[in-house]
PDB file of C-alpha atoms and ligand atoms in Angstrom:
ATOM      1  CA  UNK B 882       1.712 -10.445 -17.320  1.00 57.00           C
ATOM      2  CA  UNK B 883       2.796  -6.923 -16.747  1.00 78.00           C
ATOM      3  CA  UNK B 884       5.022  -6.462 -13.437  1.00 85.00           C
ATOM      4  CA  UNK B 885       7.027  -3.246 -13.607  1.00 87.00           C
ATOM      5  CA  UNK B 886       9.927  -2.774 -11.084  1.00 90.00           C
ATOM      6  CA  UNK B 887      11.337   0.808 -10.638  1.00 92.00           C
ATOM      7  CA  UNK B 888      14.320   1.866  -8.553  1.00 93.00           C
ATOM      8  CA  UNK B 889      14.175   4.999  -6.585  1.00 95.00           C
ATOM      9  CA  UNK B 890      17.309   6.787  -5.252  1.00 95.00           C
ATOM     10  CA  UNK B 891      15.440   8.526  -2.137  1.00 96.00           C
ATOM     11  CA  UNK B 892      12.333   9.277  -0.426  1.00 97.00           C
ATOM     12  CA  UNK B 893      11.509  12.048  -2.993  1.00 96.00           C
ATOM     13  CA  UNK B 894      11.770  10.023  -6.024  1.00 94.00           C
ATOM     14  CA  UNK B 895       9.530   7.237  -4.324  1.00 96.00           C
ATOM     15  CA  UNK B 896       6.803   9.915  -3.527  1.00 95.00           C
ATOM     16  CA  UNK B 897       6.993  11.253  -7.070  1.00 93.00           C
ATOM     17  CA  UNK B 898       6.768   7.269  -8.509  1.00 93.00           C
ATOM     18  CA  UNK B 899       3.579   6.951  -6.245  1.00 94.00           C
ATOM     19  CA  UNK B 900       2.008  10.272  -7.303  1.00 92.00           C
ATOM     20  CA  UNK B 901       2.722   9.070 -10.973  1.00 91.00           C
ATOM     21  CA  UNK B 902       1.101   5.589 -10.657  1.00 91.00           C
ATOM     22  CA  UNK B 903      -1.911   7.077  -8.560  1.00 91.00           C
ATOM     23  CA  UNK B 904      -3.389   8.121 -11.746  1.00 89.00           C
ATOM     24  CA  UNK B 905      -4.809   4.410 -11.829  1.00 90.00           C
ATOM     25  CA  UNK B 906      -6.716   4.858  -8.819  1.00 94.00           C
ATOM     26  CA  UNK B 907     -10.441   5.295  -8.470  1.00 95.00           C
ATOM     27  CA  UNK B 908     -13.419   5.037  -6.089  1.00 96.00           C
ATOM     28  CA  UNK B 909     -13.347   1.712  -4.535  1.00 97.00           C
ATOM     29  CA  UNK B 910      -9.402   0.875  -5.200  1.00 97.00           C
ATOM     30  CA  UNK B 911      -7.589  -1.185  -2.831  1.00 97.00           C
ATOM     31  CA  UNK B 912      -3.872  -1.091  -2.842  1.00 97.00           C
ATOM     32  CA  UNK B 913      -1.838  -3.660  -0.830  1.00 97.00           C
ATOM     33  CA  UNK B 914       1.813  -2.632  -0.021  1.00 97.00           C
ATOM     34  CA  UNK B 915       4.236  -5.371   0.774  1.00 97.00           C
ATOM     35  CA  UNK B 916       7.780  -5.166   2.347  1.00 97.00           C
ATOM     36  CA  UNK B 917      10.037  -4.932   5.094  1.00 96.00           C
ATOM     37  CA  UNK B 918      10.054  -2.126   7.757  1.00 95.00           C
ATOM     38  CA  UNK B 919      11.714   0.752   6.507  1.00 96.00           C
ATOM     39  CA  UNK B 920      11.241  -0.285   2.587  1.00 98.00           C
ATOM     40  CA  UNK B 921       9.209   2.933   1.846  1.00 98.00           C
ATOM     41  CA  UNK B 922       5.800   1.945   2.266  1.00 97.00           C
ATOM     42  CA  UNK B 923       4.776   4.974   4.284  1.00 96.00           C
ATOM     43  CA  UNK B 924       6.744   7.127   2.021  1.00 97.00           C
ATOM     44  CA  UNK B 925       4.711   5.786  -1.198  1.00 97.00           C
ATOM     45  CA  UNK B 926       1.613   6.273   0.806  1.00 97.00           C
ATOM     46  CA  UNK B 927       2.753  10.316   1.209  1.00 96.00           C
ATOM     47  CA  UNK B 928       3.079  10.364  -2.602  1.00 96.00           C
ATOM     48  CA  UNK B 929      -0.330   9.217  -3.171  1.00 96.00           C
ATOM     49  CA  UNK B 930      -1.759  11.352  -0.564  1.00 95.00           C
ATOM     50  CA  UNK B 931      -0.248  14.416  -2.400  1.00 94.00           C
ATOM     51  CA  UNK B 932      -1.624  13.307  -5.654  1.00 94.00           C
ATOM     52  CA  UNK B 933      -5.117  12.976  -4.029  1.00 94.00           C
ATOM     53  CA  UNK B 934      -4.651  16.327  -2.592  1.00 91.00           C
ATOM     54  CA  UNK B 935      -4.828  15.142   0.949  1.00 90.00           C
ATOM     55  CA  UNK B 936      -4.239  17.873   3.573  1.00 79.00           C
ATOM     56  CA  UNK B 937      -2.036  17.167   6.548  1.00 76.00           C
ATOM     57  CA  UNK B 938       0.703  14.776   7.583  1.00 81.00           C
ATOM     58  CA  UNK B 939       0.595  11.040   6.582  1.00 84.00           C
ATOM     59  CA  UNK B 940       2.212   8.900   9.174  1.00 87.00           C
ATOM     60  CA  UNK B 941       2.060   5.084   9.752  1.00 82.00           C
ATOM     61  CA  UNK B 942      -1.255   4.366  11.667  1.00 78.00           C
ATOM     62  CA  UNK B 943       0.650   2.145  13.979  1.00 73.00           C
ATOM     63  CA  UNK B 944      -1.856   2.298  16.928  1.00 71.00           C
ATOM     64  CA  UNK B 945      -5.069   2.874  15.381  1.00 78.00           C
ATOM     65  CA  UNK B 946      -5.253   0.415  12.422  1.00 84.00           C
ATOM     66  CA  UNK B 947      -6.420   3.129  10.121  1.00 90.00           C
ATOM     67  CA  UNK B 948      -5.955   6.835   9.471  1.00 92.00           C
ATOM     68  CA  UNK B 949      -8.672   8.642   7.361  1.00 92.00           C
ATOM     69  CA  UNK B 950      -7.773  11.479   5.119  1.00 92.00           C
ATOM     70  CA  UNK B 951     -10.207  13.672   3.142  1.00 93.00           C
ATOM     71  CA  UNK B 952      -8.951  14.729  -0.423  1.00 91.00           C
ATOM     72  CA  UNK B 953     -10.309  14.533  -4.109  1.00 92.00           C
ATOM     73  CA  UNK B 954     -11.073  10.915  -2.998  1.00 94.00           C
ATOM     74  CA  UNK B 955     -11.089   9.745   0.551  1.00 95.00           C
ATOM     75  CA  UNK B 956      -7.954   8.149   1.388  1.00 96.00           C
ATOM     76  CA  UNK B 957      -8.001   5.293   3.901  1.00 95.00           C
ATOM     77  CA  UNK B 958      -4.503   4.459   5.329  1.00 96.00           C
ATOM     78  CA  UNK B 959      -4.071   1.138   7.129  1.00 95.00           C
ATOM     79  CA  UNK B 960      -1.103  -0.624   8.664  1.00 94.00           C
ATOM     80  CA  UNK B 961      -1.589  -4.151   9.880  1.00 94.00           C
ATOM     81  CA  UNK B 962       2.045  -4.597  11.236  1.00 93.00           C
ATOM     82  CA  UNK B 963       0.452  -5.159  14.890  1.00 90.00           C
ATOM     83  CA  UNK B 964      -2.578  -7.420  14.002  1.00 91.00           C
ATOM     84  CA  UNK B 965      -2.205 -11.136  15.260  1.00 86.00           C
ATOM     85  CA  UNK B 966      -4.479 -12.771  12.805  1.00 89.00           C
ATOM     86  CA  UNK B 967      -6.977 -11.722  10.012  1.00 92.00           C
ATOM     87  CA  UNK B 968     -10.155 -12.163  12.342  1.00 92.00           C
ATOM     88  CA  UNK B 969      -8.529  -9.271  14.528  1.00 91.00           C
ATOM     89  CA  UNK B 970      -8.559  -6.904  11.548  1.00 92.00           C
ATOM     90  CA  UNK B 971     -12.050  -8.001  10.569  1.00 93.00           C
ATOM     91  CA  UNK B 972     -13.048  -7.282  14.152  1.00 90.00           C
ATOM     92  CA  UNK B 973     -11.705  -3.720  13.826  1.00 86.00           C
ATOM     93  CA  UNK B 974     -13.640  -3.115  10.638  1.00 92.00           C
ATOM     94  CA  UNK B 975     -11.295  -4.089   7.889  1.00 95.00           C
ATOM     95  CA  UNK B 976     -14.425  -5.116   5.686  1.00 94.00           C
ATOM     96  CA  UNK B 977     -15.692  -1.672   5.696  1.00 96.00           C
ATOM     97  CA  UNK B 978     -12.314  -0.223   4.145  1.00 96.00           C
ATOM     98  CA  UNK B 979     -12.158  -3.107   1.769  1.00 96.00           C
ATOM     99  CA  UNK B 980     -15.349  -2.181   0.021  1.00 96.00           C
ATOM    100  CA  UNK B 981     -15.509   1.545   0.613  1.00 95.00           C
ATOM    101  CA  UNK B 982     -15.902   4.597  -1.634  1.00 94.00           C
ATOM    102  CA  UNK B 983     -12.348   5.817  -1.585  1.00 96.00           C
ATOM    103  CA  UNK B 984      -8.939   4.428  -1.835  1.00 97.00           C
ATOM    104  CA  UNK B 985      -7.707   2.002   0.744  1.00 97.00           C
ATOM    105  CA  UNK B 986      -4.112   1.720   0.867  1.00 97.00           C
ATOM    106  CA  UNK B 987      -2.848  -1.324   3.218  1.00 96.00           C
ATOM    107  CA  UNK B 988       0.711  -1.545   4.778  1.00 96.00           C
ATOM    108  CA  UNK B 989       1.509  -5.288   5.545  1.00 95.00           C
ATOM    109  CA  UNK B 990      -1.479  -6.441   3.536  1.00 95.00           C
ATOM    110  CA  UNK B 991      -0.134  -9.928   3.289  1.00 94.00           C
ATOM    111  CA  UNK B 992      -1.569 -10.480   6.832  1.00 94.00           C
ATOM    112  CA  UNK B 993      -5.061 -10.596   5.378  1.00 95.00           C
ATOM    113  CA  UNK B 994      -4.248 -11.878   1.855  1.00 92.00           C
ATOM    114  CA  UNK B 995      -7.128 -14.049   1.892  1.00 92.00           C
ATOM    115  CA  UNK B 996      -9.591 -11.377   2.410  1.00 95.00           C
ATOM    116  CA  UNK B 997      -8.320  -9.009  -0.193  1.00 95.00           C
ATOM    117  CA  UNK B 998     -10.768  -8.325  -3.078  1.00 95.00           C
ATOM    118  CA  UNK B 999      -9.801  -9.620  -6.482  1.00 92.00           C
ATOM    119  CA  UNK B1000      -9.116  -6.181  -7.802  1.00 92.00           C
ATOM    120  CA  UNK B1001      -6.439  -5.318  -5.261  1.00 94.00           C
ATOM    121  CA  UNK B1002      -3.581  -3.658  -6.756  1.00 94.00           C
ATOM    122  CA  UNK B1003      -0.351  -5.104  -5.250  1.00 94.00           C
ATOM    123  CA  UNK B1004       2.806  -3.102  -4.684  1.00 96.00           C
ATOM    124  CA  UNK B1005       6.188  -4.627  -3.410  1.00 96.00           C
ATOM    125  CA  UNK B1006       8.999  -2.925  -1.599  1.00 98.00           C
ATOM    126  CA  UNK B1007      12.586  -3.845  -1.079  1.00 97.00           C
ATOM    127  CA  UNK B1008      16.001  -2.385  -0.373  1.00 96.00           C
ATOM    128  CA  UNK B1009      18.258  -1.785  -3.315  1.00 93.00           C
ATOM    129  CA  UNK B1010      22.164  -1.926  -3.340  1.00 93.00           C
ATOM    130  CA  UNK B1011      22.653   1.688  -2.299  1.00 95.00           C
ATOM    131  CA  UNK B1012      21.633   2.821   1.214  1.00 95.00           C
ATOM    132  CA  UNK B1013      19.095   4.918  -0.369  1.00 96.00           C
ATOM    133  CA  UNK B1014      17.693   2.843  -3.201  1.00 97.00           C
ATOM    134  CA  UNK B1015      14.495   1.059  -3.155  1.00 97.00           C
ATOM    135  CA  UNK B1016      13.155  -1.552  -5.448  1.00 96.00           C
ATOM    136  CA  UNK B1017       9.478  -0.957  -6.102  1.00 95.00           C
ATOM    137  CA  UNK B1018       7.347  -3.451  -8.134  1.00 94.00           C
ATOM    138  CA  UNK B1019       4.018  -3.050  -9.458  1.00 91.00           C
ATOM    139  CA  UNK B1020       2.118  -6.128  -9.778  1.00 85.00           C
ATOM    140  CA  UNK B1021      -0.920  -6.728 -12.178  1.00 63.00           C
ATOM    141  CA  UNK B1022      -4.097  -8.661 -11.399  1.00 42.00           C
ATOM    142  CA  UNK B1023      -2.673 -12.022 -12.295  1.00 42.00           C
ATOM    143  CA  UNK B1024      -0.014 -11.691  -9.900  1.00 41.00           C
ATOM    144  CA  UNK B1025      -2.619 -10.571  -7.153  1.00 34.00           C
ATOM    145  CA  UNK B1026      -4.276 -14.024  -7.894  1.00 37.00           C
ATOM    146  CA  UNK B1027      -1.092 -15.884  -7.313  1.00 34.00           C
ATOM    147  CA  UNK B1028      -0.341 -13.999  -4.173  1.00 38.00           C
ATOM    148  CA  UNK B1029      -3.440 -14.958  -2.457  1.00 38.00           C
ATOM    149  CA  UNK B1030      -3.012 -18.523  -3.213  1.00 31.00           C
ATOM    150  CA  UNK B1031       0.246 -18.737  -1.845  1.00 37.00           C
ATOM    151  CA  UNK B1032       0.319 -16.389   1.209  1.00 35.00           C
ATOM    152  CA  UNK B1033      -0.662 -18.292   4.256  1.00 34.00           C
TER     153      UNK B1033
HETATM  154  P1  ADP F2328       7.808   1.611   5.844  1.00 69.65           P
HETATM  155  O1  ADP F2328       6.631   2.144   5.866  1.00 69.65           O
HETATM  156  O2  ADP F2328       8.107   0.611   4.630  1.00 69.65           O
HETATM  157  O3  ADP F2328       8.377   0.936   7.045  1.00 69.65           O
HETATM  158  P2  ADP F2328       9.002   4.317   5.772  1.00 69.65           P
HETATM  159  O4  ADP F2328       8.481   4.876   4.476  1.00 69.65           O
HETATM  160  O5  ADP F2328       8.215   4.832   6.881  1.00 69.65           O
HETATM  161  O6  ADP F2328       9.066   2.653   5.446  1.00 69.65           O
HETATM  162  O7  ADP F2328      10.352   4.661   5.963  1.00 69.65           O
HETATM  163  C1  ADP F2328      11.423   4.559   4.702  1.00 69.65           C
HETATM  164  C2  ADP F2328      12.783   5.230   5.360  1.00 69.65           C
HETATM  165  O8  ADP F2328      13.832   4.911   4.408  1.00 69.65           O
HETATM  166  C3  ADP F2328      12.375   6.562   5.628  1.00 69.65           C
HETATM  167  O9  ADP F2328      13.391   6.954   6.801  1.00 69.65           O
HETATM  168  C4  ADP F2328      13.092   7.095   4.336  1.00 69.65           C
HETATM  169  O10 ADP F2328      13.646   8.467   4.579  1.00 69.65           O
HETATM  170  C5  ADP F2328      14.186   6.201   3.861  1.00 69.65           C
HETATM  171  N1  ADP F2328      14.330   6.177   2.518  1.00 69.65           N
HETATM  172  C6  ADP F2328      15.668   6.088   1.919  1.00 69.65           C
HETATM  173  N2  ADP F2328      15.715   5.978   0.680  1.00 69.65           N
HETATM  174  C7  ADP F2328      14.324   5.828   0.312  1.00 69.65           C
HETATM  175  C8  ADP F2328      13.611   5.583  -0.911  1.00 69.65           C
HETATM  176  N3  ADP F2328      14.361   5.561  -2.030  1.00 69.65           N
HETATM  177  N4  ADP F2328      12.245   5.509  -0.642  1.00 69.65           N
HETATM  178  C9  ADP F2328      11.718   5.637   0.462  1.00 69.65           C
HETATM  179  N5  ADP F2328      12.203   5.736   1.440  1.00 69.65           N
HETATM  180  C10 ADP F2328      13.611   6.137   1.502  1.00 69.65           C
HETATM  181 MG1   MG F2329       5.220   2.108   7.485  1.00 69.65          MG
END
């Protein structure tokens, strides 16, 4: 089991880490971002967007469920913070994005844990000891399977 945790010392480092990590992304990739408000999920997506040569500002799609960005690969950026239950996400078209042609990145993905494809890549975020530190853990496929079984 390969689980790697990185500590970043500010938003720039988090974006840089995301850009590095994004090399493994390909058409159809699904990325689940898990962590509290302010833990750096959207910041991480900004780093992915830069690496995918996406134009324009990347901000949380809080009121629309998804922002679509054109880039080297299409980037579908979802935020499920406000959904009530997985059915609501399905009704809003979640399935399309889980099996799409681009890279789908989902903040608060634990809300639809049982629906995520088995190839989903999971990244966890937590605050560190210092104010600007974030602990960012990349989980491999084995961890994702575990995740799907244990998240209600
Ligand atoms: P989330 O999407 O998880 O709610 P955001 O990425 O929107 O979080 O916000 C993270 C906040 O924390 C930003 O205000 C950012 O400037 C700040 N921050 C401080 N240190 C870091 C860090 N190491 N990585 C990412 N963001 C950080
Ligand atoms: Mg966010």
